[in-house]
Coordinates of C-alpha atoms in Angstrom, one line a residue:
Chain A
M1 CA 0.0 0.0 0.0
S2 CA 2.7 2.5 1.1
L3 CA 4.7 1.3 -1.9
A4 CA 1.9 2.1 -4.3
F5 CA 1.4 5.5 -2.6
G6 CA 5.1 6.2 -3.0
A7 CA 4.9 5.4 -6.7
V8 CA 1.9 7.7 -7.1
I9 CA 3.8 10.5 -5.5
R10 CA 6.8 9.9 -7.8
V11 CA 4.5 10.0 -10.9
L12 CA 2.9 13.2 -9.6
E13 CA 6.3 14.7 -9.1
Q14 CA 7.2 13.9 -12.7
G15 CA 3.9 15.2 -14.0
L16 CA 4.5 18.5 -12.2
V17 CA 8.1 19.0 -13.1
Y18 CA 7.3 18.4 -16.8
A19 CA 4.1 20.5 -16.5
V20 CA 6.4 23.6 -16.5
M21 CA 7.5 22.5 -20.0
A22 CA 3.9 21.7 -21.0
V23 CA 2.8 25.2 -20.1
G24 CA 5.7 26.5 -22.4
V25 CA 4.4 24.3 -25.2
Y26 CA 0.9 25.5 -24.5
L27 CA 2.2 29.1 -25.0
S28 CA 3.8 28.4 -28.3
S29 CA 1.4 25.9 -29.8
R30 CA -1.9 27.2 -28.6
V31 CA -1.5 30.9 -27.6
L32 CA 0.8 31.8 -30.5
D33 CA -0.2 29.0 -32.9
F34 CA 3.4 28.4 -33.6
P35 CA 4.6 24.8 -33.8
D36 CA 7.9 25.3 -32.0
L37 CA 10.5 22.5 -32.2
T38 CA 13.1 24.5 -30.4
V39 CA 11.8 22.7 -27.3
D40 CA 13.7 19.5 -28.0
G41 CA 16.9 21.6 -27.7
S42 CA 16.0 24.1 -25.1
F43 CA 14.9 21.5 -22.6
P44 CA 18.3 19.7 -22.5
M45 CA 20.0 23.2 -22.6
G46 CA 18.3 24.0 -19.4
A47 CA 19.6 20.8 -17.9
A48 CA 23.1 21.4 -19.3
I49 CA 23.3 24.9 -17.9
A50 CA 22.1 23.9 -14.5
A51 CA 24.5 20.9 -14.4
R52 CA 27.4 23.1 -15.4
L53 CA 26.6 25.9 -12.9
L54 CA 26.0 23.5 -10.1
T55 CA 29.2 21.5 -10.6
V56 CA 31.2 24.7 -10.5
G57 CA 29.6 25.5 -7.2
V58 CA 26.9 28.1 -8.0
H59 CA 24.1 28.1 -5.5
P60 CA 21.4 25.7 -6.8
F61 CA 18.6 28.2 -6.6
A62 CA 20.6 31.0 -8.2
G63 CA 21.8 28.6 -11.0
T64 CA 18.3 27.3 -11.6
L65 CA 16.8 30.9 -11.9
L66 CA 19.5 31.8 -14.5
V67 CA 18.4 29.0 -16.8
P68 CA 15.1 30.6 -18.1
V69 CA 17.1 33.6 -19.3
A70 CA 19.2 31.3 -21.6
G71 CA 16.0 29.5 -22.6
F72 CA 14.4 32.8 -23.6
F73 CA 17.3 33.6 -26.0
A74 CA 17.1 30.1 -27.5
G75 CA 13.4 30.7 -28.2
A76 CA 14.0 34.3 -29.4
A77 CA 16.5 32.9 -31.9
T78 CA 13.9 30.7 -33.4
G79 CA 11.5 33.6 -33.4
M80 CA 14.0 35.8 -35.3
L81 CA 14.8 33.1 -37.8
N82 CA 11.1 32.9 -38.5
T83 CA 10.2 36.6 -38.6
K84 CA 13.3 38.4 -39.7
L85 CA 14.8 35.9 -42.1
R86 CA 11.4 34.5 -43.2
I87 CA 12.3 30.8 -42.5
S88 CA 9.2 28.7 -42.0
N89 CA 8.3 28.2 -38.3
L90 CA 9.0 24.4 -38.3
L91 CA 12.3 24.7 -40.0
A92 CA 13.4 27.7 -37.8
G93 CA 12.7 25.5 -34.7
I94 CA 14.6 22.5 -36.2
L95 CA 17.6 24.8 -37.0
T96 CA 17.8 26.1 -33.5
M97 CA 17.3 22.7 -32.0
T98 CA 20.1 21.3 -34.1
A99 CA 22.4 24.1 -33.2
L100 CA 21.6 23.7 -29.6
Y101 CA 22.8 20.1 -29.7
S102 CA 26.4 21.3 -30.2
V103 CA 25.9 24.2 -27.8
N104 CA 24.7 21.8 -25.1
L105 CA 27.7 19.5 -25.6
R106 CA 29.9 22.5 -25.2
I107 CA 28.2 23.6 -22.1
M108 CA 28.4 20.1 -20.5
G109 CA 31.8 19.2 -21.9
R110 CA 30.6 15.6 -22.3
A111 CA 27.4 13.8 -23.0
N112 CA 26.4 13.1 -19.5
V113 CA 27.0 15.0 -16.2
P114 CA 26.0 13.4 -13.0
L115 CA 24.7 15.6 -10.2
L116 CA 24.6 13.1 -7.4
R117 CA 27.6 14.6 -5.6
T118 CA 26.7 18.3 -6.1
G119 CA 24.0 20.2 -4.3
T120 CA 20.7 20.6 -6.0
V121 CA 17.6 22.6 -5.2
L122 CA 16.3 19.4 -3.6
T123 CA 19.3 18.9 -1.4
V124 CA 19.1 22.5 -0.3
L125 CA 15.5 21.9 0.8
Q126 CA 16.5 18.6 2.5
N127 CA 19.3 20.4 4.4
K128 CA 16.6 22.9 5.6
G129 CA 14.9 19.9 7.3
I130 CA 12.3 19.1 4.7
P131 CA 12.0 15.2 4.4
P132 CA 13.5 13.8 1.2
G133 CA 10.2 12.0 0.5
V134 CA 8.2 15.2 0.0
S135 CA 10.8 17.8 -0.9
A136 CA 10.5 17.3 -4.7
F137 CA 6.7 17.1 -4.6
L138 CA 6.5 20.3 -2.5
L139 CA 9.0 22.2 -4.6
F140 CA 7.4 21.3 -7.9
C141 CA 3.9 22.1 -6.6
I142 CA 5.1 25.6 -5.7
V143 CA 7.0 26.1 -8.9
V144 CA 4.0 25.0 -11.0
A145 CA 1.6 27.2 -9.0
V146 CA 3.9 30.2 -9.4
V147 CA 4.4 29.6 -13.1
K148 CA 0.6 29.2 -13.7
L149 CA -0.2 32.3 -11.7
V150 CA 2.4 34.5 -13.4
I151 CA 1.5 33.3 -16.9
D152 CA -2.2 33.7 -16.4
L153 CA -1.7 37.2 -15.1
F154 CA 0.8 38.0 -17.9
L155 CA -1.7 36.8 -20.6
R156 CA -4.3 39.3 -19.3
T157 CA -2.0 42.3 -19.4
E158 CA -2.0 44.7 -22.4
F159 CA 1.1 43.0 -23.7
G160 CA -0.4 39.6 -23.1
L161 CA -3.6 40.5 -25.0
A162 CA -1.5 41.6 -27.9
L163 CA 0.4 38.3 -27.7
R164 CA -2.7 36.2 -27.8
A165 CA -4.2 38.3 -30.6
T166 CA -1.0 37.6 -32.6
G167 CA -1.8 33.9 -32.5
D168 CA -5.5 34.5 -33.1
N169 CA -5.7 37.1 -35.8
E170 CA -2.3 38.5 -36.8
A171 CA -3.6 40.9 -39.5
M172 CA -6.1 42.5 -37.0
I173 CA -3.7 43.1 -34.2
R174 CA -1.1 44.5 -36.6
S175 CA -3.7 47.0 -37.9
L176 CA -4.1 48.0 -34.2
G177 CA -0.4 49.0 -34.1
V178 CA 1.3 45.9 -32.7
N179 CA 4.6 44.7 -34.2
T180 CA 3.7 41.1 -34.5
D181 CA 7.3 40.1 -35.3
S182 CA 8.4 41.2 -31.8
M183 CA 5.4 39.5 -30.3
K184 CA 6.4 36.2 -31.8
I185 CA 10.0 36.6 -30.8
M186 CA 9.0 37.4 -27.2
G187 CA 6.3 34.7 -27.0
I188 CA 8.6 31.9 -28.3
G189 CA 11.3 33.2 -26.0
L190 CA 9.0 33.1 -23.0
A191 CA 7.8 29.6 -23.9
N192 CA 11.4 28.3 -24.1
A193 CA 12.3 30.0 -20.9
L194 CA 9.7 27.8 -19.2
V195 CA 10.9 24.7 -21.1
A196 CA 14.6 25.3 -20.1
L197 CA 13.5 25.8 -16.5
S198 CA 11.7 22.5 -16.6
G199 CA 14.9 20.9 -18.0
A200 CA 17.0 22.3 -15.2
L201 CA 14.6 20.9 -12.6
V202 CA 14.4 17.5 -14.3
A203 CA 18.2 17.2 -14.3
Q204 CA 18.4 17.9 -10.6
Y205 CA 15.4 15.6 -9.9
Q206 CA 16.8 12.6 -11.8
G207 CA 20.4 13.4 -10.7
F208 CA 22.1 13.9 -14.1
A209 CA 22.0 15.9 -17.3
D210 CA 22.2 14.0 -20.5
I211 CA 22.6 15.2 -24.1
G212 CA 19.8 12.9 -25.3
M213 CA 17.2 13.9 -22.7
G214 CA 15.5 16.4 -25.0
I215 CA 14.4 13.9 -27.6
G216 CA 10.6 13.8 -27.8
T217 CA 10.1 16.7 -25.4
V218 CA 7.9 18.6 -27.8
V219 CA 5.8 15.5 -28.5
A220 CA 5.3 14.9 -24.8
G221 CA 4.4 18.5 -24.3
L222 CA 1.9 18.4 -27.1
A223 CA 0.5 15.2 -25.7
S224 CA 0.0 17.0 -22.4
V225 CA -1.7 20.0 -24.0
I226 CA -4.0 17.8 -26.1
I227 CA -4.9 15.6 -23.1
G228 CA -5.6 18.7 -21.1
E229 CA -7.8 20.2 -23.7
A230 CA -9.9 17.0 -23.9
I231 CA -10.5 17.1 -20.1
I232 CA -10.7 20.8 -19.5
P233 CA -12.2 22.8 -22.4
P234 CA -9.9 25.8 -22.7
R235 CA -12.5 28.5 -22.4
S236 CA -10.2 30.9 -20.8
V237 CA -6.5 31.5 -20.4
G238 CA -6.5 30.0 -16.9
M239 CA -8.3 26.9 -18.1
G240 CA -5.7 26.5 -20.9
T241 CA -2.7 26.5 -18.5
L242 CA -4.5 24.3 -16.0
G243 CA -5.3 21.9 -18.8
A244 CA -1.6 21.7 -19.8
I245 CA -0.6 21.0 -16.1
I246 CA -3.3 18.3 -15.6
G247 CA -2.5 16.9 -19.0
S248 CA 1.1 16.6 -18.1
I249 CA 0.3 14.7 -14.9
I250 CA -2.1 12.3 -16.8
Y251 CA 0.5 11.8 -19.5
R252 CA 3.1 10.7 -16.9
F253 CA 0.5 8.3 -15.4
A254 CA 0.0 6.9 -18.9
V255 CA 3.7 6.4 -19.3
F256 CA 3.9 4.8 -15.8
L257 CA 1.1 2.4 -16.9
A258 CA 2.8 1.6 -20.1
L259 CA 5.9 0.7 -18.2
R260 CA 3.8 -1.5 -15.8
L261 CA 2.3 -3.2 -18.9
G262 CA 5.8 -4.3 -19.8
F263 CA 6.9 -1.8 -22.4
A264 CA 10.6 -1.2 -22.2
P265 CA 11.6 2.4 -21.4
T266 CA 13.1 2.6 -24.9
D267 CA 9.6 2.0 -26.4
L268 CA 8.1 5.0 -24.7
K269 CA 8.7 7.4 -27.5
L270 CA 6.8 5.1 -29.8
V271 CA 4.0 4.8 -27.3
T272 CA 3.9 8.6 -26.9
A273 CA 3.8 9.2 -30.7
V274 CA 1.0 6.7 -31.1
L275 CA -0.9 8.4 -28.2
V276 CA -0.5 11.8 -29.9
I277 CA -1.5 10.4 -33.3
A278 CA -4.6 8.9 -31.8
A279 CA -5.6 12.1 -30.0
L280 CA -5.0 14.2 -33.1
S281 CA -6.8 11.9 -35.5
S282 CA -9.7 11.2 -33.3
K283 CA -11.5 14.3 -34.5
S284 CA -11.1 13.5 -38.2
I285 CA -11.9 9.8 -37.7
K286 CA -15.1 10.8 -35.8
Q287 CA -16.0 13.2 -38.6
R288 CA -15.6 10.5 -41.2
I289 CA -17.8 8.1 -39.2
D290 CA -20.4 10.8 -38.8
N291 CA -20.3 11.5 -42.5
S292 CA -20.6 7.9 -43.5
E293 CA -23.6 7.5 -41.1
R294 CA -25.2 10.5 -42.6
R295 CA -24.7 9.2 -46.1
K296 CA -26.1 5.9 -45.0
A297 CA -29.1 7.7 -43.5
V298 CA -29.6 9.6 -46.7
R299 CA -29.4 6.4 -48.7
D300 CA -32.0 4.7 -46.5
V301 CA -34.3 7.7 -46.8
G302 CA -33.8 7.6 -50.6
T303 CA -34.7 3.9 -50.7
E304 CA -37.9 4.5 -48.7
V305 CA -38.9 7.3 -51.0
S306 CA -38.3 5.2 -54.1
L307 CA -40.4 2.4 -52.6
Chain B
M1 CA -6.1 65.2 -44.2
L2 CA -5.0 62.4 -46.6
E3 CA -2.7 63.2 -49.5
L4 CA -1.8 60.6 -52.0
R5 CA 0.8 61.7 -54.6
S6 CA 1.5 59.7 -57.7
L7 CA 1.2 56.3 -56.1
C8 CA 2.2 53.3 -58.2
K9 CA 2.1 49.7 -57.4
K10 CA 2.9 46.8 -59.8
F11 CA 2.2 43.2 -59.1
Q12 CA 4.0 40.3 -60.7
T13 CA 1.8 38.0 -62.6
S14 CA 2.4 34.4 -63.5
T15 CA 3.0 35.3 -67.1
G16 CA 5.9 37.4 -66.1
N17 CA 4.4 40.7 -67.2
G18 CA 3.6 42.9 -64.3
R19 CA 0.1 44.3 -63.8
M20 CA -0.2 47.9 -62.7
A21 CA -2.5 47.7 -59.6
L22 CA -2.1 51.4 -59.0
N23 CA -1.1 53.7 -61.8
N24 CA -0.1 57.2 -60.7
V25 CA -2.9 57.6 -58.2
T26 CA -3.2 61.1 -56.8
L27 CA -6.0 61.9 -54.3
S28 CA -6.6 64.6 -51.7
L29 CA -9.0 64.2 -48.8
Q30 CA -10.5 66.9 -46.5
P31 CA -10.9 66.1 -42.8
N32 CA -14.7 65.3 -43.2
D33 CA -14.7 63.7 -46.6
F34 CA -16.6 60.5 -46.9
V35 CA -15.5 59.0 -50.2
T36 CA -17.0 55.9 -51.7
I37 CA -14.8 54.0 -54.1
I38 CA -16.2 51.9 -56.9
G39 CA -14.7 50.0 -59.8
S40 CA -14.7 46.5 -61.3
N41 CA -12.7 43.6 -59.9
G42 CA -8.9 44.2 -60.2
A43 CA -9.4 48.0 -60.6
G44 CA -7.1 48.6 -57.6
K45 CA -9.6 49.5 -54.9
S46 CA -8.3 47.1 -52.3
T47 CA -4.7 47.7 -53.3
L48 CA -5.2 51.4 -52.7
L49 CA -6.5 50.7 -49.1
N50 CA -3.7 48.2 -48.5
V51 CA -1.0 50.7 -49.6
I52 CA -2.5 53.4 -47.5
A53 CA -2.6 51.1 -44.5
G54 CA 0.9 49.9 -45.2
V55 CA 0.1 46.2 -45.6
F56 CA 2.6 46.4 -48.5
P57 CA 4.6 49.4 -49.7
A58 CA 4.0 51.4 -52.8
D59 CA 6.6 51.2 -55.6
S60 CA 6.7 54.9 -55.9
G61 CA 4.8 58.0 -54.7
Q62 CA 4.0 59.5 -51.4
I63 CA 1.4 59.1 -48.7
V64 CA 0.9 61.9 -46.2
I65 CA -1.7 61.5 -43.4
D66 CA -2.6 64.5 -41.2
G67 CA 0.7 66.2 -42.1
E68 CA 2.8 63.2 -41.5
D69 CA 4.7 61.4 -44.3
V70 CA 4.0 57.7 -43.7
T71 CA 5.2 56.4 -47.0
S72 CA 8.1 54.4 -45.5
L73 CA 6.4 53.5 -42.2
P74 CA 5.5 49.8 -41.6
E75 CA 1.8 49.0 -41.0
H76 CA 1.9 48.8 -37.3
R77 CA 3.5 52.3 -37.0
R78 CA 0.6 53.8 -39.1
A79 CA -2.1 52.2 -36.9
S80 CA -2.7 55.2 -34.6
L81 CA -3.7 57.3 -37.7
M82 CA -6.4 55.0 -39.1
G83 CA -8.9 52.4 -38.4
R84 CA -9.9 49.6 -40.8
V85 CA -12.8 47.2 -41.3
F86 CA -12.5 44.3 -43.7
Q87 CA -15.0 42.4 -45.8
D88 CA -14.8 39.3 -43.7
P89 CA -16.3 39.8 -40.2
M90 CA -13.8 37.3 -38.9
Q91 CA -10.9 39.5 -39.9
G92 CA -11.6 42.5 -37.7
T93 CA -11.8 40.7 -34.3
A94 CA -10.0 38.0 -32.4
G95 CA -12.5 35.2 -32.1
S96 CA -11.0 33.3 -29.2
M97 CA -10.8 36.5 -27.1
S98 CA -13.7 38.1 -25.2
I99 CA -15.6 41.2 -26.3
E100 CA -14.0 43.4 -23.7
E101 CA -10.5 42.1 -24.5
N102 CA -11.0 43.0 -28.2
M103 CA -12.2 46.4 -27.1
A104 CA -9.2 46.9 -24.9
M105 CA -6.8 46.0 -27.7
A106 CA -8.6 48.6 -29.9
Y107 CA -8.5 51.2 -27.2
K108 CA -4.7 50.9 -27.1
R109 CA -4.5 51.4 -30.9
G110 CA -1.0 52.6 -31.8
M111 CA 0.1 52.9 -28.1
R112 CA 2.7 51.1 -26.2
R113 CA 1.4 48.0 -24.5
G114 CA 2.9 47.3 -21.1
L115 CA 2.3 45.0 -18.2
S116 CA -0.6 46.8 -16.7
K117 CA -4.0 45.0 -16.6
G118 CA -5.4 44.5 -20.1
V119 CA -9.0 45.3 -19.1
S120 CA -9.4 47.6 -16.1
V121 CA -12.6 48.4 -14.2
K122 CA -12.6 51.9 -15.6
H123 CA -12.2 50.6 -19.2
R124 CA -15.1 48.2 -18.7
D125 CA -17.6 51.0 -17.9
F126 CA -16.4 52.9 -21.0
F127 CA -16.6 49.8 -23.2
R128 CA -20.1 49.0 -21.9
E129 CA -21.2 52.5 -22.7
K130 CA -19.8 52.3 -26.2
L131 CA -21.2 48.9 -26.9
A132 CA -24.7 50.1 -25.7
T133 CA -24.7 52.6 -28.6
L134 CA -24.8 49.6 -31.0
G135 CA -28.1 48.5 -29.6
L136 CA -27.2 44.8 -29.9
G137 CA -27.1 43.9 -26.2
L138 CA -23.3 43.3 -26.5
E139 CA -22.8 45.5 -23.4
D140 CA -24.1 42.6 -21.3
R141 CA -21.9 40.0 -22.9
L142 CA -18.5 41.6 -22.2
Q143 CA -16.8 38.4 -21.1
E144 CA -18.1 36.2 -23.9
P145 CA -15.6 35.1 -26.7
V146 CA -16.2 37.0 -29.9
K147 CA -16.5 33.8 -31.9
L148 CA -20.0 33.3 -30.4
L149 CA -21.3 36.4 -32.1
S150 CA -23.1 36.5 -35.4
G151 CA -21.3 37.9 -38.5
G152 CA -23.3 41.1 -38.2
Q153 CA -22.5 41.5 -34.5
R154 CA -18.9 40.9 -35.2
Q155 CA -18.8 43.5 -37.9
A156 CA -20.5 46.0 -35.7
L157 CA -17.9 45.3 -33.1
A158 CA -15.1 45.6 -35.6
L159 CA -16.5 49.0 -36.8
L160 CA -16.7 50.2 -33.2
M161 CA -13.2 49.0 -32.5
A162 CA -11.9 50.7 -35.7
T163 CA -13.1 54.1 -34.5
L164 CA -12.8 53.6 -30.7
S165 CA -9.6 55.6 -30.3
R166 CA -10.9 58.3 -32.7
P167 CA -8.4 58.0 -35.6
K168 CA -8.5 60.6 -38.3
L169 CA -9.0 58.1 -41.1
L170 CA -11.3 55.1 -41.5
L171 CA -10.8 52.5 -44.3
L172 CA -13.7 50.3 -45.2
D173 CA -13.1 47.5 -47.6
E174 CA -16.5 46.3 -48.7
H175 CA -17.3 45.9 -45.1
T176 CA -21.0 45.1 -45.6
A177 CA -20.6 42.8 -48.7
A178 CA -20.5 39.5 -46.7
L179 CA -23.6 40.3 -44.6
D180 CA -27.2 39.6 -45.3
P181 CA -29.1 42.6 -46.8
R182 CA -30.8 43.7 -43.5
T183 CA -27.6 43.4 -41.4
A184 CA -25.7 45.1 -44.2
Q185 CA -28.1 48.0 -44.0
E186 CA -27.7 48.3 -40.3
I187 CA -24.0 48.3 -40.5
Q188 CA -24.1 50.9 -43.2
E189 CA -26.4 53.1 -41.1
L190 CA -23.9 52.7 -38.2
T191 CA -21.1 53.7 -40.5
N192 CA -23.0 56.8 -41.7
E193 CA -23.6 57.7 -38.1
I194 CA -20.0 57.4 -37.1
A195 CA -18.9 59.3 -40.1
G196 CA -21.4 62.0 -39.3
R197 CA -19.8 62.7 -35.9
G198 CA -17.1 64.6 -37.8
N199 CA -13.4 64.9 -37.7
L200 CA -13.1 61.6 -39.6
A201 CA -12.2 61.0 -43.2
V202 CA -13.7 57.8 -44.6
L203 CA -12.7 55.8 -47.6
M204 CA -15.3 53.1 -48.4
V205 CA -14.9 50.5 -51.1
T206 CA -18.1 49.1 -52.4
H207 CA -19.4 47.1 -55.4
N208 CA -22.9 48.6 -55.0
L209 CA -23.2 51.6 -57.3
R210 CA -26.4 52.9 -55.8
L211 CA -25.0 52.7 -52.3
A212 CA -21.9 54.5 -53.5
L213 CA -24.0 57.4 -54.7
S214 CA -26.4 57.5 -51.7
V215 CA -23.9 57.6 -48.9
G216 CA -20.9 59.9 -48.3
T217 CA -20.0 63.1 -49.9
R218 CA -17.8 62.1 -52.8
T219 CA -17.4 59.2 -55.1
I220 CA -14.4 58.0 -57.1
M221 CA -14.3 55.3 -59.7
M222 CA -11.2 53.3 -60.3
H223 CA -10.3 51.4 -63.5
E224 CA -7.1 49.5 -64.2
G225 CA -5.3 51.2 -61.4
E226 CA -6.3 54.7 -62.2
I227 CA -8.9 57.1 -60.8
V228 CA -11.1 57.7 -63.8
L229 CA -13.9 59.6 -62.1
D230 CA -14.1 61.9 -59.1
V231 CA -17.4 63.6 -58.3
S232 CA -18.4 65.4 -55.1
D233 CA -21.6 66.8 -53.8
P234 CA -23.6 68.8 -54.8
E235 CA -23.0 67.6 -58.3
R236 CA -22.9 64.0 -57.1
S237 CA -26.3 64.1 -55.3
E238 CA -28.0 64.8 -58.6
M239 CA -26.4 61.7 -60.2
T240 CA -28.1 58.4 -61.0
V241 CA -26.3 55.1 -61.6
S242 CA -26.8 55.4 -65.3
D243 CA -25.2 58.9 -65.2
L244 CA -22.3 57.3 -63.4
L245 CA -21.9 54.7 -66.1
K246 CA -22.2 57.3 -68.8
R247 CA -19.6 59.4 -67.2
F248 CA -17.3 56.4 -67.1
H249 CA -17.9 55.8 -70.8
D250 CA -17.1 59.5 -71.6
A251 CA -14.0 59.4 -69.6
R252 CA -12.6 56.2 -70.9
G253 CA -14.1 55.9 -74.3
E254 CA -15.2 52.4 -73.6
Q255 CA -18.2 50.6 -72.2
L256 CA -18.1 49.5 -68.6
S257 CA -19.1 45.9 -69.1
D258 CA -18.0 44.1 -65.9
D259 CA -20.7 41.7 -64.9
R260 CA -20.2 42.1 -61.3
I261 CA -20.4 45.9 -61.2
L262 CA -23.5 45.9 -63.4
L263 CA -25.3 43.1 -61.6
E264 CA -25.3 44.9 -58.3
V265 CA -26.7 48.2 -59.8

């Protein structure tokens, strides 16, 4: 019983720490309507920077708080490639992501940096007397709550309204005097600041930073956003971010179940991809079924009339 | 108020030969002019509005609005000078955002947008008051997303938003063409009322010749990128649609035979 409870807490912790990334993906994919693949590079970048800073002895909290700044610039780079150099949004993200792979290796110096002997945000809390069993859960709860609150408030500011309108109706908000290029650069920057922060926390949580840990991040983030939307219809900004957070937690439970069902950890990317495909295609498949039923109904009526 | 001097704009066509969408267009508007613009498809009416708004730059020529040369300014830097309503009601509002949020964005037209609250309590009262003038009951639906509104309601909101911050110039690009006849008439009446408040120059593109003569103070006709006809009241108020077509014939030495422009006579 206590073992199961422990497992549930562990999954919740994962859901929460990745929820910070999911809120970032929500910002780019839903608020800005920008399919941003930078995420697969900015997530491990956050981990890499945190690992490097922590191993050279920077205070874990100071180091972790520096990470979003770097994440912002990674996202802003993608935004600039897209708006200033007119490179398509998907390709712009892929280019930044690819470049970040080398950058991340430079930052870390090697492919894997263990953090077991350095202090992390979690050991700082544990040294303050918070039991190891709840420190991660507590910290991630607070981080997610703060992120949600700040992003919700931000999206309701004058600037936030302009950002949302850029994703909703670009021509209209430009005619109201907003430089939509700057909006995209800032918005993608902000999204990747969150993604990098999530990466920094994950590295400290799992005890290492790895060059390959970003693979599939954007798909996991999208899966969280989609699951969240299915459960909580995003009628307002607050519902949207809440959906991403709940979606992230459910997604991690799904992963946990897949592992329990006997899938190897290496199969998880495939499982995730299938999950996302299923979620994305459910609408079009449902439509097709509805249409064929309608055709059938029309055909039946036609037969009756001809009789 | 608005000075257009020798504007030219050429578009590349698939055949490789460019097409002159604007050919040496010169036009001067007084502060209270309400100009209706007519012309067949491809005459350059929408291009004219797009060039004035800065959606794309003119190849040559000069645009001066309210004493300010805006020729080289990008679209978003001209926004404080003009409001615009498009043909498609979806285009003038952000559907996923609430009525009050749309109003708040229009209220800040051309201004710096900071981190203060997007919709304040003070704004809300002002928006409610403005929306009440539409008589559509939108003042009681401030927090509803705009996508729930009908096309006519959305267009009325777009028109209100275009003029909320009292710009000097209003550009209307067939803004009633996509609406049903009754709603179109209501939106047109609202337009006339807003124009009648003064201190606003209006450029209204329409395909409806009768409407073009019945509203506003001046009518211009475009053909192949040029202004071929420019009549103002009181001369204009005496004119009928057939006079208009005759004047076109006299000016160009050819019959105006575009189906669309004749169909809607």
